CSV table of C-alpha atoms in Angstrom, one decimal:
chain,number,residue,atom,x,y,z
M,1,MET,CA,0.0,0.0,0.0
M,2,ARG,CA,1.4,3.4,-1.0
M,3,PRO,CA,1.9,6.0,1.7
M,4,ALA,CA,-0.8,8.6,2.1
M,5,THR,CA,-0.4,11.7,0.0
M,6,CYS,CA,-1.4,15.3,0.9
M,7,ALA,CA,-4.4,14.9,-1.4
M,8,ASP,CA,-5.4,11.7,0.5
M,9,VAL,CA,-4.9,13.3,4.0
M,10,GLN,CA,-6.7,16.5,3.2
M,11,ALA,CA,-9.7,14.6,1.8
M,12,LEU,CA,-9.8,12.7,5.1
M,13,ALA,CA,-9.3,15.8,7.2
M,14,PRO,CA,-13.0,16.1,8.2
M,15,GLU,CA,-13.2,12.5,9.2
M,16,VAL,CA,-9.9,12.8,11.2
M,17,ALA,CA,-11.3,15.8,13.1
M,18,LEU,CA,-14.6,13.9,13.8
M,19,GLY,CA,-12.7,10.8,14.9
M,20,LEU,CA,-14.3,8.6,12.3
M,21,LEU,CA,-11.3,6.8,10.9
M,22,SER,CA,-10.4,3.2,11.6
M,23,GLY,CA,-7.2,2.5,13.6
M,24,ALA,CA,-5.2,1.6,10.5
M,25,GLU,CA,-6.5,4.7,8.6
M,26,ARG,CA,-5.7,7.0,11.5
M,27,ALA,CA,-2.2,5.6,11.8
M,28,GLU,CA,-1.5,6.1,8.2
M,29,VAL,CA,-2.7,9.7,8.4
M,30,TYR,CA,-0.7,10.5,11.5
M,31,VAL,CA,2.5,9.2,9.9
M,32,HIS,CA,1.9,11.7,7.1
M,33,LEU,CA,1.0,14.5,9.5
M,34,GLN,CA,4.3,14.1,11.4
M,35,GLY,CA,6.2,15.3,8.4
M,36,CYS,CA,3.7,17.7,6.7
M,37,ALA,CA,3.0,21.1,8.3
M,38,GLY,CA,0.5,22.0,5.5
M,39,CYS,CA,-1.7,19.0,6.2
M,40,ARG,CA,-1.4,19.5,9.9
M,41,ALA,CA,-2.8,23.0,9.4
M,42,VAL,CA,-5.7,21.7,7.4
M,43,VAL,CA,-6.6,19.0,10.0
M,44,ASP,CA,-6.2,21.6,12.8
M,45,ASP,CA,-8.7,23.8,10.9
M,46,MET,CA,-11.2,21.0,10.7
M,47,VAL,CA,-10.7,20.3,14.4
M,48,GLY,CA,-11.6,23.9,15.0
M,49,VAL,CA,-14.9,23.4,13.1
M,50,VAL,CA,-15.7,20.5,15.3
M,51,ASP,CA,-14.8,22.7,18.3
M,52,ASP,CA,-17.3,25.3,17.0
M,53,LEU,CA,-20.0,22.7,16.8
M,54,LEU,CA,-19.3,21.5,20.4
M,55,ILE,CA,-19.2,25.1,21.7
M,56,ALA,CA,-22.6,25.8,20.2
M,57,GLY,CA,-24.0,22.7,22.0
M,58,PRO,CA,-26.6,22.9,24.8
M,59,SER,CA,-26.0,23.8,28.4
M,60,VAL,CA,-27.9,21.3,30.6
M,61,GLU,CA,-28.3,21.2,34.3
M,62,PRO,CA,-26.7,18.1,35.7
M,63,PRO,CA,-28.5,16.0,38.3
M,64,PRO,CA,-28.1,16.7,42.1
M,65,GLY,CA,-24.9,15.3,43.5
M,66,PHE,CA,-23.0,15.7,40.3
M,67,GLU,CA,-20.2,17.9,41.8
M,68,SER,CA,-19.7,15.6,44.7
M,69,GLY,CA,-19.7,12.7,42.3
M,70,VAL,CA,-16.8,14.2,40.4
M,71,LEU,CA,-14.8,14.8,43.6
M,72,ASP,CA,-15.5,11.3,44.8
M,73,ARG,CA,-14.0,9.9,41.6
M,74,LEU,CA,-11.0,12.2,42.0
M,75,ALA,CA,-10.5,11.0,45.5
M,76,ALA,CA,-10.5,7.4,44.3
M,77,VAL,CA,-7.8,8.0,41.6
M,78,ALA,CA,-5.6,10.7,43.2
M,79,PRO,CA,-2.0,9.6,43.6
M,80,THR,CA,0.2,10.0,46.8
M,81,PRO,CA,1.4,13.6,46.8
M,82,ALA,CA,5.0,14.3,45.7
M,83,PRO,CA,7.5,15.3,48.4
M,84,ALA,CA,7.9,18.8,46.9
M,85,ARG,CA,4.3,19.8,47.8
M,86,PRO,CA,4.0,22.7,50.2
M,87,ALA,CA,4.4,21.4,53.8
M,88,SER,CA,1.5,23.5,55.0
M,89,THR,CA,-0.9,21.3,53.2
M,90,GLY,CA,0.5,18.3,55.1
M,91,ARG,CA,-2.3,15.9,54.0
M,92,ARG,CA,-2.4,13.2,51.5
M,93,ARG,CA,-3.9,14.4,48.2
M,94,ALA,CA,-6.6,11.7,48.4
M,95,ALA,CA,-7.6,12.9,51.8
M,96,ARG,CA,-7.9,16.4,50.5
M,97,TRP,CA,-10.3,15.3,47.8
M,98,MET,CA,-12.4,13.3,50.3
M,99,ALA,CA,-12.6,16.3,52.6
M,100,LEU,CA,-13.6,18.4,49.7
M,101,ALA,CA,-16.2,16.0,48.6
M,102,ALA,CA,-17.7,16.1,52.1
M,103,ALA,CA,-17.6,19.9,52.1
M,104,VAL,CA,-19.4,20.0,48.8
M,105,VAL,CA,-22.1,17.7,50.1
M,106,LEU,CA,-22.7,20.1,53.0
M,107,VAL,CA,-22.7,23.1,50.6
M,108,VAL,CA,-25.2,21.3,48.3
M,109,VAL,CA,-27.5,20.6,51.3
M,110,GLY,CA,-27.2,24.2,52.5
M,111,VAL,CA,-28.1,25.5,49.0
M,112,PHE,CA,-31.2,23.2,49.0
M,113,LEU,CA,-32.3,24.5,52.4
M,114,VAL,CA,-31.9,28.2,51.7
M,115,GLY,CA,-32.9,28.2,48.0
M,116,ARG,CA,-31.0,28.2,44.8
M,117,ARG,CA,-28.0,30.5,44.5
M,118,SER,CA,-26.1,31.7,41.5
M,119,SER,CA,-23.2,29.5,40.5
M,120,THR,CA,-21.1,32.7,40.3
M,121,THR,CA,-21.4,33.5,44.1
M,122,ARG,CA,-17.7,33.2,44.6
M,123,VAL,CA,-16.0,35.7,42.2
M,124,PRO,CA,-12.2,35.7,42.8
M,125,GLU,CA,-10.2,38.7,41.8
M,126,VAL,CA,-7.2,38.3,39.6
M,127,ARG,CA,-4.2,40.5,39.0
M,128,THR,CA,-2.3,40.2,35.8
M,129,ALA,CA,1.1,41.6,34.7
M,130,SER,CA,3.3,41.2,31.7
M,131,MET,CA,6.4,39.1,31.9
M,132,VAL,CA,9.2,41.1,30.4
M,133,THR,CA,12.8,40.1,29.6
M,134,PRO,CA,15.7,42.3,30.9
M,135,ASP,CA,16.0,43.9,27.4
M,136,GLY,CA,12.3,44.9,27.5
M,137,GLN,CA,10.7,42.2,25.4
M,138,ARG,CA,7.3,41.1,26.5
M,139,VAL,CA,7.1,37.3,26.4
M,140,GLY,CA,3.9,36.5,28.3
M,141,ARG,CA,2.0,37.2,31.5
M,142,VAL,CA,1.5,36.0,35.0
M,143,GLU,CA,-1.9,35.9,36.8
M,144,LEU,CA,-2.3,36.0,40.5
M,145,GLY,CA,-5.6,34.6,41.9
M,146,ARG,CA,-6.8,36.0,45.2
M,147,ASN,CA,-9.3,33.4,46.1
M,148,PRO,CA,-8.4,30.7,45.4
M,149,ARG,CA,-4.8,31.6,45.7
M,150,THR,CA,-3.2,30.6,42.5
M,151,VAL,CA,-0.2,31.6,40.3
M,152,PHE,CA,-0.5,31.0,36.6
M,153,LEU,CA,2.3,31.7,34.1
M,154,ALA,CA,2.0,31.8,30.3
M,155,VAL,CA,5.1,32.7,28.3
M,156,PRO,CA,4.4,31.9,24.7
M,157,GLY,CA,7.3,34.2,23.7
M,158,TRP,CA,9.8,32.1,25.6
M,159,LYS,CA,12.6,30.8,23.4
M,160,PRO,CA,14.8,27.9,24.6
M,161,TRP,CA,18.6,28.3,24.6
M,162,GLY,CA,20.4,25.4,23.0
M,163,THR,CA,18.0,22.7,24.0
M,164,ASP,CA,14.2,22.4,23.6
M,165,LYS,CA,13.6,22.0,27.3
M,166,ALA,CA,14.7,24.0,30.4
M,167,SER,CA,13.8,24.1,34.0
M,168,TYR,CA,12.7,27.2,35.8
M,169,ALA,CA,11.3,28.4,39.1
M,170,LEU,CA,9.3,31.5,40.1
M,171,ARG,CA,10.8,33.8,42.7
M,172,VAL,CA,8.0,35.8,44.2
M,173,THR,CA,8.8,39.0,46.2
M,174,LEU,CA,6.2,40.1,48.7
M,175,ASP,CA,5.6,43.3,50.6
M,176,GLY,CA,8.5,43.9,52.9
M,177,GLY,CA,11.0,42.0,50.7
M,178,HIS,CA,10.1,38.5,51.8
M,179,THR,CA,10.5,36.0,48.9
M,180,GLU,CA,8.8,32.8,48.1
M,181,ARG,CA,9.8,30.2,45.6
M,182,LEU,CA,7.4,28.1,43.4
M,183,GLY,CA,8.5,25.2,41.2
M,184,PRO,CA,10.7,24.0,39.6
M,185,PHE,CA,8.8,23.4,36.4
M,186,PRO,CA,9.8,22.5,32.9
M,187,LEU,CA,9.2,24.6,29.8
M,188,THR,CA,9.4,23.1,26.3
M,189,GLY,CA,8.8,24.1,22.8
M,190,SER,CA,5.2,22.7,23.0
M,191,ARG,CA,4.4,23.7,26.6
M,192,THR,CA,4.9,27.3,27.8
M,193,THR,CA,2.4,27.5,30.6
M,194,TRP,CA,2.5,26.5,34.3
M,195,GLY,CA,0.3,27.0,37.3
M,196,SER,CA,0.4,26.3,41.0
M,197,PRO,CA,-1.6,26.9,44.1
M,198,ALA,CA,0.0,29.6,46.3
M,199,ARG,CA,0.6,29.2,50.0
M,200,PHE,CA,1.1,33.0,50.5
M,201,ASP,CA,-1.2,35.9,50.2
M,202,THR,CA,-1.2,36.8,46.5
M,203,THR,CA,-2.5,40.3,47.1
M,204,LYS,CA,0.9,41.1,48.7
M,205,VAL,CA,3.0,40.1,45.7
M,206,ARG,CA,5.1,42.9,44.3
M,207,LYS,CA,7.3,41.0,41.8
M,208,VAL,CA,7.4,37.7,40.0
M,209,ALA,CA,10.7,36.6,38.4
M,210,MET,CA,11.1,33.5,36.2
M,211,VAL,CA,14.7,32.2,37.0
M,212,ASP,CA,16.7,29.4,35.6
M,213,ALA,CA,18.7,26.8,37.5
M,214,ALA,CA,21.6,29.2,37.7
M,215,GLY,CA,19.5,32.0,39.2
M,216,TYR,CA,19.4,34.0,36.0
M,217,VAL,CA,16.2,36.0,35.6
M,218,TYR,CA,14.8,35.2,32.2
M,219,CYS,CA,11.8,37.5,32.6
M,220,SER,CA,9.8,39.2,35.4
M,221,ALA,CA,6.7,41.1,36.2
M,222,THR,CA,6.0,43.9,38.6
M,223,PHE,CA,2.8,44.6,40.5
M,224,THR,CA,2.1,47.9,42.1
Q,22,MET,CA,-1.6,45.7,35.9
Q,23,ARG,CA,-5.4,45.1,35.6
Q,24,PHE,CA,-8.1,43.5,37.7
Q,25,MET,CA,-10.4,40.9,36.3
Q,26,ARG,CA,-13.6,39.7,37.9
Q,27,GLU,CA,-12.9,36.0,37.4
Q,28,VAL,CA,-9.8,33.9,37.2
Q,29,SER,CA,-9.2,32.8,33.6
Q,30,ASP,CA,-10.2,29.3,32.4
Q,31,GLU,CA,-6.5,28.5,31.9
Q,32,ALA,CA,-5.5,29.5,35.4
Q,33,LEU,CA,-8.5,27.6,36.9
Q,34,LEU,CA,-7.4,24.5,34.9
Q,35,ALA,CA,-3.9,24.9,36.2
Q,36,GLY,CA,-5.1,25.0,39.8
Q,37,TYR,CA,-7.5,22.1,39.2
Q,38,GLY,CA,-4.7,20.0,37.8
Q,39,ALA,CA,-2.5,20.9,40.7
Q,40,GLY,CA,-5.1,19.5,43.1
Q,41,ASP,CA,-6.2,22.8,44.6
Q,42,ARG,CA,-9.6,22.1,46.2
Q,43,ASP,CA,-11.1,25.6,45.6
Q,44,ALA,CA,-10.0,25.5,42.0
Q,45,ALA,CA,-11.6,22.0,41.6
Q,46,VAL,CA,-15.0,23.1,42.8
Q,47,ALA,CA,-14.8,26.3,40.7
Q,48,PHE,CA,-13.7,24.3,37.6
Q,49,VAL,CA,-16.5,21.8,37.9
Q,50,ARG,CA,-19.2,24.5,38.6
Q,51,ARG,CA,-18.0,26.6,35.7
Q,52,PHE,CA,-18.2,23.9,33.1
Q,53,GLN,CA,-20.5,21.2,34.4
Q,54,HIS,CA,-23.6,22.4,32.4
Q,55,ARG,CA,-21.7,22.4,29.1
Q,56,VAL,CA,-20.0,19.1,29.8
Q,57,PHE,CA,-23.2,17.4,30.8
Q,58,GLY,CA,-25.0,19.0,27.8
Q,59,VAL,CA,-22.6,17.4,25.3
Q,60,ALA,CA,-22.8,14.0,27.1
Q,61,VAL,CA,-26.6,14.1,27.0
Q,62,SER,CA,-26.6,15.2,23.4
Q,63,VAL,CA,-24.5,12.2,22.3
Q,64,LEU,CA,-25.9,9.5,24.6
Q,65,HIS,CA,-29.5,10.6,25.2
Q,66,ASP,CA,-29.4,8.7,28.4
Q,67,GLY,CA,-29.3,10.8,31.6
Q,68,ALA,CA,-27.7,8.2,33.9
Q,69,LEU,CA,-25.0,7.3,31.4
Q,70,ALA,CA,-24.5,10.9,30.5
Q,71,GLU,CA,-23.9,11.7,34.2
Q,72,ASP,CA,-21.3,8.9,34.4
Q,73,VAL,CA,-19.5,10.0,31.2
Q,74,ALA,CA,-19.6,13.7,32.2
Q,75,GLN,CA,-18.1,13.0,35.6
Q,76,GLU,CA,-15.4,10.8,34.0
Q,77,ALA,CA,-14.6,13.7,31.6
Q,78,PHE,CA,-13.7,15.9,34.6
Q,79,VAL,CA,-11.5,13.2,35.9
Q,80,ARG,CA,-9.8,12.8,32.6
Q,81,ALA,CA,-9.3,16.6,32.4
Q,82,TRP,CA,-7.7,16.5,35.8
Q,83,ARG,CA,-5.3,13.7,34.6
Q,84,HIS,CA,-4.3,15.6,31.5
Q,85,ALA,CA,-4.4,19.2,32.8
Q,86,ALA,CA,-0.7,19.5,32.6
Q,87,ALA,CA,-0.7,18.6,28.9
Q,88,TYR,CA,-3.2,21.3,28.0
Q,89,ASP,CA,-1.6,23.8,25.6
Q,90,PRO,CA,-3.5,27.1,25.3
Q,91,ARG,CA,-1.9,27.8,21.9
Q,92,ARG,CA,-4.0,25.0,20.4
Q,93,GLY,CA,-7.3,26.3,21.7
Q,94,ALA,CA,-9.4,27.4,24.6
Q,95,VAL,CA,-10.1,25.3,27.7
Q,96,LEU,CA,-13.8,24.8,26.9
Q,97,PRO,CA,-13.5,23.1,23.5
Q,98,TRP,CA,-10.6,21.0,24.9
Q,99,LEU,CA,-12.9,19.8,27.7
Q,100,LEU,CA,-15.9,19.3,25.5
Q,101,THR,CA,-13.8,17.2,23.1
Q,102,ILE,CA,-12.8,15.0,26.0
Q,103,THR,CA,-16.4,14.6,26.8
Q,104,ARG,CA,-17.5,13.9,23.3
Q,105,ASN,CA,-14.8,11.3,22.8
Q,106,LEU,CA,-15.8,9.5,26.0
Q,107,ALA,CA,-19.4,9.6,25.1
Q,108,ILE,CA,-18.8,8.2,21.6
Q,109,ASP,CA,-16.7,5.4,23.2
Q,110,ALA,CA,-19.6,4.6,25.5
Q,111,VAL,CA,-21.9,4.5,22.5
Q,112,ARG,CA,-19.7,2.0,20.7
Q,113,ALA,CA,-18.5,-0.1,23.7
Q,114,ARG,CA,-21.8,-0.4,25.5
Q,115,ARG,CA,-24.0,-0.8,22.4
Q,116,VAL,CA,-26.1,2.2,23.5
Q,117,ARG,CA,-28.7,3.0,21.0
Q,118,PRO,CA,-27.1,5.5,18.7
Q,119,VAL,CA,-28.8,8.8,18.8
Q,120,GLU,CA,-31.3,9.5,16.1
Q,121,LEU,CA,-31.4,12.8,14.3
Q,122,GLY,CA,-34.5,13.7,16.3
Q,123,ASP,CA,-32.7,13.1,19.5
Q,124,LEU,CA,-30.0,15.7,18.8
Q,125,PRO,CA,-29.9,18.9,20.7
Q,126,VAL,CA,-33.3,20.5,19.8
Q,127,SER,CA,-31.7,23.9,19.1
Q,128,LEU,CA,-29.0,22.6,16.8
Q,129,ALA,CA,-31.3,20.3,14.9
Q,130,SER,CA,-34.2,22.7,14.5
Q,131,GLY,CA,-32.5,26.1,14.5
Q,132,ASP,CA,-34.6,27.4,17.4
Q,133,PRO,CA,-32.5,28.0,20.5
Q,134,ALA,CA,-34.0,28.2,23.9
Q,135,PRO,CA,-33.7,31.6,25.5
Q,136,ASP,CA,-31.2,30.4,28.1
Q,137,GLU,CA,-29.1,28.7,25.4
Q,138,ARG,CA,-28.8,31.9,23.5
Q,139,SER,CA,-27.7,33.8,26.5
Q,140,GLU,CA,-25.1,31.2,27.3
Q,141,THR,CA,-23.4,30.9,23.9
Q,142,GLY,CA,-24.3,34.1,22.2
Q,143,ASP,CA,-22.5,34.9,19.0
Q,144,ALA,CA,-20.9,31.4,18.7
Q,145,PHE,CA,-24.3,29.7,18.7
Q,146,GLU,CA,-25.8,32.1,16.2
Q,147,ARG,CA,-22.8,31.8,13.9
Q,148,VAL,CA,-22.9,28.0,13.9
Q,149,GLN,CA,-26.6,28.0,13.5
Q,150,ARG,CA,-26.4,30.2,10.5
Q,151,SER,CA,-23.7,28.1,8.9
Q,152,LEU,CA,-25.6,24.9,9.5
Q,153,ARG,CA,-28.8,26.3,8.0
Q,154,GLN,CA,-26.8,27.1,4.9
Q,155,LEU,CA,-25.9,23.5,4.3
Q,156,PRO,CA,-28.1,21.3,2.1
Q,157,VAL,CA,-30.2,19.2,4.5
Q,158,GLU,CA,-28.5,15.9,3.6
Q,159,GLN,CA,-25.1,17.3,4.5
Q,160,ARG,CA,-26.4,18.9,7.7
Q,161,ARG,CA,-27.9,15.6,8.8
Q,162,ALA,CA,-24.7,13.7,8.0
Q,163,VAL,CA,-22.4,16.2,9.9
Q,164,MET,CA,-24.7,16.3,12.9
Q,165,LEU,CA,-25.0,12.5,13.1
Q,166,ALA,CA,-21.2,12.3,13.0
Q,167,ALA,CA,-20.5,15.1,15.4
Q,168,TYR,CA,-23.2,14.6,18.0
Q,169,GLY,CA,-24.4,11.1,17.2
Q,170,GLY,CA,-21.0,9.5,17.1
Q,171,ARG,CA,-21.9,7.7,13.9
Q,172,THR,CA,-19.2,6.5,11.6
Q,173,ALA,CA,-19.5,7.2,7.9
Q,174,ARG,CA,-20.8,3.6,7.4
Q,175,GLU,CA,-23.4,4.1,10.1
Q,176,VAL,CA,-24.5,7.4,8.6
Q,177,GLY,CA,-24.9,5.7,5.3
Q,178,GLU,CA,-27.0,2.9,6.9
Q,179,ALA,CA,-29.1,5.5,8.8
Q,180,GLU,CA,-29.7,7.6,5.7
Q,181,GLY,CA,-30.1,4.7,3.3
Q,182,VAL,CA,-27.2,5.7,1.0
Q,183,PRO,CA,-24.0,4.1,0.0
Q,184,LEU,CA,-20.8,4.5,2.1
Q,185,GLY,CA,-19.2,6.7,-0.5
Q,186,THR,CA,-22.2,9.0,-0.6
Q,187,ALA,CA,-22.2,9.3,3.2
Q,188,LYS,CA,-18.5,10.1,3.2
Q,189,THR,CA,-19.0,12.8,0.5
Q,190,ARG,CA,-21.9,14.4,2.5
Q,191,ILE,CA,-19.8,14.5,5.7
Q,192,ARG,CA,-16.7,15.8,3.9
Q,193,THR,CA,-18.5,18.4,1.9
Q,194,GLY,CA,-20.6,19.5,4.8
Q,195,MET,CA,-17.5,20.0,6.9
Q,196,LEU,CA,-15.7,21.9,4.2
Q,197,ARG,CA,-18.6,24.2,3.8
Q,198,LEU,CA,-18.8,24.8,7.5
Q,199,ARG,CA,-15.1,25.5,7.5
Q,200,ALA,CA,-15.6,28.1,4.7
Q,201,SER,CA,-18.4,29.7,6.6
Q,202,LEU,CA,-16.9,29.6,10.1
Q,203,ARG,CA,-13.3,30.1,9.2
Q,204,PRO,CA,-13.2,31.9,5.9
Q,205,GLU,CA,-9.6,33.1,6.4
Q,206,HIS,CA,-8.4,29.5,6.4
Q,207,ALA,CA,-10.7,28.1,3.8
Q,208,ALA,CA,-8.0,27.7,1.1
Q,209,MET,CA,-9.4,24.3,-0.1
Q,210,GLU,CA,-11.9,24.4,-2.9
Q,211,ASP,CA,-15.2,22.8,-2.1
Q,212,ARG,CA,-15.1,19.9,-4.4
Q,213,PRO,CA,-17.8,17.3,-4.2
Q,214,GLU,CA,-16.0,14.0,-5.0
Q,215,GLY,CA,-18.7,12.7,-7.2
Q,216,GLY,CA,-21.7,10.6,-6.5
Q,217,ALA,CA,-25.0,11.8,-5.1
Q,218,LEU,CA,-25.0,14.5,-2.4
């Protein structure tokens, strides 16, 4: 059997996007896609059309207990936490999910007793600042969530030096000069985002710097 | 620096994937209606849809670290996970494949409910408009494939046409949707490949 050509693959692009191909057909297409950026763009476009169809789909109220059901499932599959997790949590990840599931049950009962409330009752604030290199180039952004306390980094403008993968950490400077460290985390050519819960008060953050293993600041953001 | 009223979908997913309990509750609450909506649309079985929708959130948690925002927004990523799981359930559990009449009423008939319009806004109307422009045979074929999880062969059997005709209807329908929804990318010429449409 001859290898799939661009004409073959582009004719199959709708079925690829819809997930309708057999295993053998899919394998043949993917071999071609690995080496053909043009056909990858066509397939990506078709995937976008399927995304549009899904986004326009209905919004349906799930049955009572749905949220706690999700959390129960997570508790059943959550792995043992890694040693690098913040000491202040101090609990097994599975136990956290179970506690959360119990808390959600109580919340659901409370909502039932006092009447329906908007799903947007908790509206956390977020501060965002641009991540800029020492020579002034904007390479992304960092978001600080107030409640829940989160730090999210997106640096699509990051360019690796030499290798396609590098390890970084975030050095967070708070009011008064105290610093916190988050990470390390990897960045690669295909993954330029990272996020983490924060054990500190994110409203007190004044600066976030992305530093490499040698302590060199690749980029940073300032919050006033 | 700017303040936003809500954490972004990306940041919420990052917190969810990291195991943050507040982020988990917020993530499920933000997307559960849409996830359950897709599951019900494909399966047309409330209990099975609930099972699949919950599993979709678990799978999203497992793969949160692999999400790449450059490839698309969080919502379609999550809904694709849901659709794939739902279609697997159709095929593995021999669930009755959804008939065209079972499809989301709004998408099939073109008459969205008021709350649906407020939820999806422009995206819904844009897709509705594009679907209405398709010949009915192509619209049915695309919807059976996208929301019914039907293969081309199953579409052909359901519509009483040969496999080749079913494939042509799906392909041509999708190409026309692409030209309508993404005109800047529609470089391919809409070429029916022969046979009845």
